[in-house]
PDB file of C-alpha atoms in Angstrom:
ATOM      1  CA  UNK H 725      -0.012  -0.043  -0.033  1.00 39.00           C
ATOM      2  CA  UNK H 726       1.525   3.273  -1.002  1.00 40.00           C
ATOM      3  CA  UNK H 727       1.541   6.320   1.205  1.00 43.00           C
ATOM      4  CA  UNK H 728       0.708   9.648  -0.377  1.00 43.00           C
ATOM      5  CA  UNK H 729       1.538  12.907   1.345  1.00 42.00           C
ATOM      6  CA  UNK H 730       0.612  16.199  -0.235  1.00 43.00           C
ATOM      7  CA  UNK H 731       0.918  19.740   0.895  1.00 44.00           C
ATOM      8  CA  UNK H 732      -1.538  20.961  -1.888  1.00 42.00           C
ATOM      9  CA  UNK H 733       1.158  22.960  -3.580  1.00 45.00           C
ATOM     10  CA  UNK H 734       1.790  21.575  -7.173  1.00 46.00           C
ATOM     11  CA  UNK H 735       0.220  18.492  -6.061  1.00 45.00           C
ATOM     12  CA  UNK H 736      -1.615  16.084  -8.706  1.00 48.00           C
ATOM     13  CA  UNK H 737      -4.145  13.699  -7.327  1.00 46.00           C
ATOM     14  CA  UNK H 738      -4.471  11.959 -10.623  1.00 47.00           C
ATOM     15  CA  UNK H 739      -7.920  13.323 -11.628  1.00 49.00           C
ATOM     16  CA  UNK H 740      -8.982  16.721 -13.073  1.00 52.00           C
ATOM     17  CA  UNK H 741     -12.236  17.966 -11.968  1.00 52.00           C
ATOM     18  CA  UNK H 742     -12.728  19.962 -15.049  1.00 51.00           C
ATOM     19  CA  UNK H 743     -12.267  16.792 -17.269  1.00 50.00           C
ATOM     20  CA  UNK H 744     -14.630  14.890 -15.193  1.00 52.00           C
ATOM     21  CA  UNK H 745     -17.243  17.455 -15.536  1.00 50.00           C
ATOM     22  CA  UNK H 746     -16.774  17.658 -19.330  1.00 52.00           C
ATOM     23  CA  UNK H 747     -17.328  13.747 -19.296  1.00 60.00           C
ATOM     24  CA  UNK H 748     -20.665  14.252 -18.140  1.00 77.00           C
ATOM     25  CA  UNK H 749     -21.633  17.311 -20.254  1.00 87.00           C
ATOM     26  CA  UNK H 750     -24.278  16.239 -22.763  1.00 90.00           C
ATOM     27  CA  UNK H 751     -24.044  19.101 -25.138  1.00 89.00           C
ATOM     28  CA  UNK H 752     -22.306  17.052 -27.817  1.00 89.00           C
ATOM     29  CA  UNK H 753     -24.797  14.250 -27.527  1.00 89.00           C
ATOM     30  CA  UNK H 754     -27.648  16.573 -28.579  1.00 90.00           C
ATOM     31  CA  UNK H 755     -29.041  16.302 -32.102  1.00 90.00           C
ATOM     32  CA  UNK H 756     -28.942  20.162 -32.658  1.00 88.00           C
ATOM     33  CA  UNK H 757     -30.285  19.874 -36.184  1.00 90.00           C
ATOM     34  CA  UNK H 758     -33.574  18.623 -34.855  1.00 90.00           C
ATOM     35  CA  UNK H 759     -33.621  20.821 -31.590  1.00 87.00           C
ATOM     36  CA  UNK H 760     -36.954  22.543 -31.327  1.00 88.00           C
ATOM     37  CA  UNK H 761     -38.250  25.463 -29.226  1.00 88.00           C
ATOM     38  CA  UNK H 762     -41.965  26.346 -29.364  1.00 89.00           C
ATOM     39  CA  UNK H 763     -43.303  29.925 -28.534  1.00 87.00           C
ATOM     40  CA  UNK H 764     -39.978  31.630 -29.190  1.00 86.00           C
ATOM     41  CA  UNK H 765     -39.995  35.288 -30.224  1.00 86.00           C
ATOM     42  CA  UNK H 766     -37.395  34.812 -33.079  1.00 84.00           C
ATOM     43  CA  UNK H 767     -37.968  31.488 -34.767  1.00 83.00           C
ATOM     44  CA  UNK H 768     -34.780  29.325 -34.514  1.00 75.00           C
ATOM     45  CA  UNK H 769     -33.192  31.347 -31.732  1.00 72.00           C
ATOM     46  CA  UNK H 770     -33.901  28.501 -29.112  1.00 66.00           C
ATOM     47  CA  UNK H 771     -30.438  27.030 -30.196  1.00 65.00           C
ATOM     48  CA  UNK H 772     -28.554  30.005 -28.705  1.00 71.00           C
ATOM     49  CA  UNK H 773     -30.789  32.502 -26.609  1.00 77.00           C
ATOM     50  CA  UNK H 774     -34.445  32.407 -26.341  1.00 87.00           C
ATOM     51  CA  UNK H 775     -37.237  34.744 -25.252  1.00 88.00           C
ATOM     52  CA  UNK H 776     -40.890  33.764 -25.279  1.00 88.00           C
ATOM     53  CA  UNK H 777     -43.253  35.191 -27.782  1.00 86.00           C
ATOM     54  CA  UNK H 778     -46.723  36.268 -26.585  1.00 83.00           C
ATOM     55  CA  UNK H 779     -46.664  34.973 -23.016  1.00 88.00           C
ATOM     56  CA  UNK H 780     -44.106  33.463 -20.565  1.00 90.00           C
ATOM     57  CA  UNK H 781     -44.465  29.739 -21.728  1.00 92.00           C
ATOM     58  CA  UNK H 782     -41.649  27.989 -23.567  1.00 91.00           C
ATOM     59  CA  UNK H 783     -41.398  24.443 -24.779  1.00 90.00           C
ATOM     60  CA  UNK H 784     -38.055  22.806 -25.852  1.00 90.00           C
ATOM     61  CA  UNK H 785     -37.876  19.482 -27.580  1.00 90.00           C
ATOM     62  CA  UNK H 786     -34.285  18.098 -27.175  1.00 91.00           C
ATOM     63  CA  UNK H 787     -33.465  14.919 -29.125  1.00 92.00           C
ATOM     64  CA  UNK H 788     -30.197  13.032 -28.367  1.00 91.00           C
ATOM     65  CA  UNK H 789     -28.184  10.915 -30.652  1.00 90.00           C
ATOM     66  CA  UNK H 790     -28.014   8.071 -28.202  1.00 89.00           C
ATOM     67  CA  UNK H 791     -29.402   6.832 -24.764  1.00 88.00           C
ATOM     68  CA  UNK H 792     -28.904   9.376 -21.964  1.00 87.00           C
ATOM     69  CA  UNK H 793     -29.158   8.850 -18.088  1.00 86.00           C
ATOM     70  CA  UNK H 794     -29.980  12.553 -17.018  1.00 85.00           C
ATOM     71  CA  UNK H 795     -28.314  13.545 -13.689  1.00 86.00           C
ATOM     72  CA  UNK H 796     -28.440  17.242 -13.563  1.00 86.00           C
ATOM     73  CA  UNK H 797     -29.984  20.354 -15.330  1.00 89.00           C
ATOM     74  CA  UNK H 798     -28.691  23.936 -15.045  1.00 90.00           C
ATOM     75  CA  UNK H 799     -30.571  26.989 -16.403  1.00 90.00           C
ATOM     76  CA  UNK H 800     -29.221  30.496 -16.623  1.00 90.00           C
ATOM     77  CA  UNK H 801     -31.361  33.614 -17.136  1.00 90.00           C
ATOM     78  CA  UNK H 802     -31.316  37.271 -16.179  1.00 87.00           C
ATOM     79  CA  UNK H 803     -31.572  38.090 -12.457  1.00 89.00           C
ATOM     80  CA  UNK H 804     -35.123  39.534 -12.980  1.00 91.00           C
ATOM     81  CA  UNK H 805     -38.729  38.423 -13.123  1.00 92.00           C
ATOM     82  CA  UNK H 806     -38.137  36.993 -16.592  1.00 91.00           C
ATOM     83  CA  UNK H 807     -36.389  33.906 -15.138  1.00 90.00           C
ATOM     84  CA  UNK H 808     -38.266  30.669 -15.238  1.00 93.00           C
ATOM     85  CA  UNK H 809     -40.140  29.685 -12.075  1.00 93.00           C
ATOM     86  CA  UNK H 810     -41.318  26.281 -12.979  1.00 93.00           C
ATOM     87  CA  UNK H 811     -39.846  23.547 -15.187  1.00 92.00           C
ATOM     88  CA  UNK H 812     -41.688  20.367 -16.151  1.00 92.00           C
ATOM     89  CA  UNK H 813     -39.903  17.476 -17.733  1.00 87.00           C
ATOM     90  CA  UNK H 814     -41.570  15.137 -20.108  1.00 80.00           C
ATOM     91  CA  UNK H 815     -39.264  12.104 -20.426  1.00 74.00           C
ATOM     92  CA  UNK H 816     -39.067   8.279 -20.216  1.00 65.00           C
ATOM     93  CA  UNK H 817     -36.558   7.716 -17.616  1.00 65.00           C
ATOM     94  CA  UNK H 818     -35.516   3.976 -18.631  1.00 63.00           C
ATOM     95  CA  UNK H 819     -33.503   5.195 -21.602  1.00 74.00           C
ATOM     96  CA  UNK H 820     -33.897   8.775 -22.489  1.00 83.00           C
ATOM     97  CA  UNK H 821     -33.452   9.522 -26.207  1.00 86.00           C
ATOM     98  CA  UNK H 822     -35.750  12.717 -26.235  1.00 87.00           C
ATOM     99  CA  UNK H 823     -36.440  15.273 -23.540  1.00 90.00           C
ATOM    100  CA  UNK H 824     -39.155  17.770 -23.494  1.00 90.00           C
ATOM    101  CA  UNK H 825     -38.767  20.791 -21.117  1.00 92.00           C
ATOM    102  CA  UNK H 826     -41.740  22.955 -20.477  1.00 93.00           C
ATOM    103  CA  UNK H 827     -41.445  26.229 -18.717  1.00 94.00           C
ATOM    104  CA  UNK H 828     -45.055  27.283 -18.078  1.00 94.00           C
ATOM    105  CA  UNK H 829     -44.269  30.420 -16.037  1.00 94.00           C
ATOM    106  CA  UNK H 830     -41.767  32.886 -14.787  1.00 93.00           C
ATOM    107  CA  UNK H 831     -41.577  35.234 -11.666  1.00 94.00           C
ATOM    108  CA  UNK H 832     -44.095  37.796 -13.098  1.00 92.00           C
ATOM    109  CA  UNK H 833     -42.624  39.277 -16.236  1.00 92.00           C
ATOM    110  CA  UNK H 834     -44.466  39.306 -19.574  1.00 91.00           C
ATOM    111  CA  UNK H 835     -41.850  37.175 -21.381  1.00 92.00           C
ATOM    112  CA  UNK H 836     -39.477  34.460 -20.202  1.00 93.00           C
ATOM    113  CA  UNK H 837     -35.746  34.687 -21.108  1.00 92.00           C
ATOM    114  CA  UNK H 838     -33.236  31.734 -21.025  1.00 92.00           C
ATOM    115  CA  UNK H 839     -29.633  32.130 -21.875  1.00 91.00           C
ATOM    116  CA  UNK H 840     -28.271  28.662 -21.210  1.00 91.00           C
ATOM    117  CA  UNK H 841     -29.639  25.164 -20.559  1.00 90.00           C
ATOM    118  CA  UNK H 842     -26.936  22.698 -19.342  1.00 90.00           C
ATOM    119  CA  UNK H 843     -27.574  19.030 -19.222  1.00 89.00           C
ATOM    120  CA  UNK H 844     -25.306  16.575 -17.332  1.00 89.00           C
ATOM    121  CA  UNK H 845     -25.378  12.878 -17.343  1.00 87.00           C
ATOM    122  CA  UNK H 846     -24.140   9.674 -18.958  1.00 86.00           C
ATOM    123  CA  UNK H 847     -24.537   8.720 -22.677  1.00 85.00           C
ATOM    124  CA  UNK H 848     -24.463   5.355 -24.283  1.00 83.00           C
ATOM    125  CA  UNK H 849     -25.001   4.314 -27.918  1.00 82.00           C
ATOM    126  CA  UNK H 850     -28.630   3.733 -28.897  1.00 75.00           C
ATOM    127  CA  UNK H 851     -29.389   0.262 -30.112  1.00 70.00           C
ATOM    128  CA  UNK H 852     -31.954   0.883 -32.717  1.00 65.00           C
ATOM    129  CA  UNK H 853     -33.444  -2.222 -34.472  1.00 63.00           C
ATOM    130  CA  UNK H 854     -34.972  -2.050 -37.916  1.00 67.00           C
ATOM    131  CA  UNK H 855     -38.389  -3.286 -38.785  1.00 69.00           C
ATOM    132  CA  UNK H 856     -38.507  -6.990 -39.324  1.00 71.00           C
ATOM    133  CA  UNK H 857     -40.707  -8.116 -42.181  1.00 73.00           C
ATOM    134  CA  UNK H 858     -42.198 -11.552 -41.691  1.00 71.00           C
ATOM    135  CA  UNK H 859     -44.826 -13.577 -43.329  1.00 72.00           C
ATOM    136  CA  UNK H 860     -47.010 -15.757 -41.142  1.00 71.00           C
ATOM    137  CA  UNK H 861     -49.274 -18.590 -42.366  1.00 71.00           C
ATOM    138  CA  UNK H 862     -52.672 -18.963 -40.804  1.00 73.00           C
ATOM    139  CA  UNK H 863     -52.715 -22.629 -41.996  1.00 75.00           C
ATOM    140  CA  UNK H 864     -49.391 -24.037 -43.337  1.00 72.00           C
ATOM    141  CA  UNK H 865     -49.453 -25.744 -46.634  1.00 75.00           C
ATOM    142  CA  UNK H 866     -47.246 -28.922 -46.416  1.00 72.00           C
ATOM    143  CA  UNK H 867     -46.608 -28.716 -50.237  1.00 74.00           C
ATOM    144  CA  UNK H 868     -44.795 -25.407 -49.588  1.00 72.00           C
ATOM    145  CA  UNK H 869     -42.490 -26.883 -47.087  1.00 68.00           C
ATOM    146  CA  UNK H 870     -41.150 -30.100 -48.757  1.00 69.00           C
ATOM    147  CA  UNK H 871     -37.548 -31.046 -47.851  1.00 67.00           C
ATOM    148  CA  UNK H 872     -36.100 -32.808 -50.745  1.00 66.00           C
ATOM    149  CA  UNK H 873     -33.184 -34.577 -48.770  1.00 63.00           C
ATOM    150  CA  UNK H 874     -35.906 -36.303 -46.550  1.00 60.00           C
ATOM    151  CA  UNK H 875     -37.615 -37.763 -49.544  1.00 58.00           C
ATOM    152  CA  UNK H 876     -34.735 -40.032 -50.308  1.00 60.00           C
ATOM    153  CA  UNK H 877     -34.676 -41.811 -46.801  1.00 57.00           C
ATOM    154  CA  UNK H 878     -35.564 -45.323 -47.187  1.00 63.00           C
ATOM    155  CA  UNK H 879     -35.563 -46.448 -43.476  1.00 62.00           C
ATOM    156  CA  UNK H 880     -38.878 -47.177 -42.039  1.00 63.00           C
ATOM    157  CA  UNK H 881     -39.727 -46.534 -38.383  1.00 62.00           C
ATOM    158  CA  UNK H 882     -41.210 -49.205 -36.338  1.00 61.00           C
TER     159      UNK H 882
END
């Protein structure tokens, strides 16, 4: 067993907190081409900065390019009444491939403003199976299933 002594001056413990944080950052795992924000004042702005249109409600549809185990959410906004006060998540927690975030209200402003949504968690490759096309017979026709190599067997069973 090794003994480790450290006075915290130029000491390396073997792990970098910043690298560990990046490991759980899910930004690169978001399918940004299909990211959608509803009720935004400028269409398409939900990918960078968003302000609600006619009222305080915002709805984000966030697709991932794999399975995600969500562990944390960070939301940044102005320090004003336009900050969201409620968040509703619509998600299937067994294997998250799509996350819907609903912000129904804020702290009293006419519009809701969001500058940043950070998602933390674990990602794994999605296993998508294609459609299997099968033909089922209600009543099998024995003539369709003849095995030629069995026709040449000459042994009888007693």
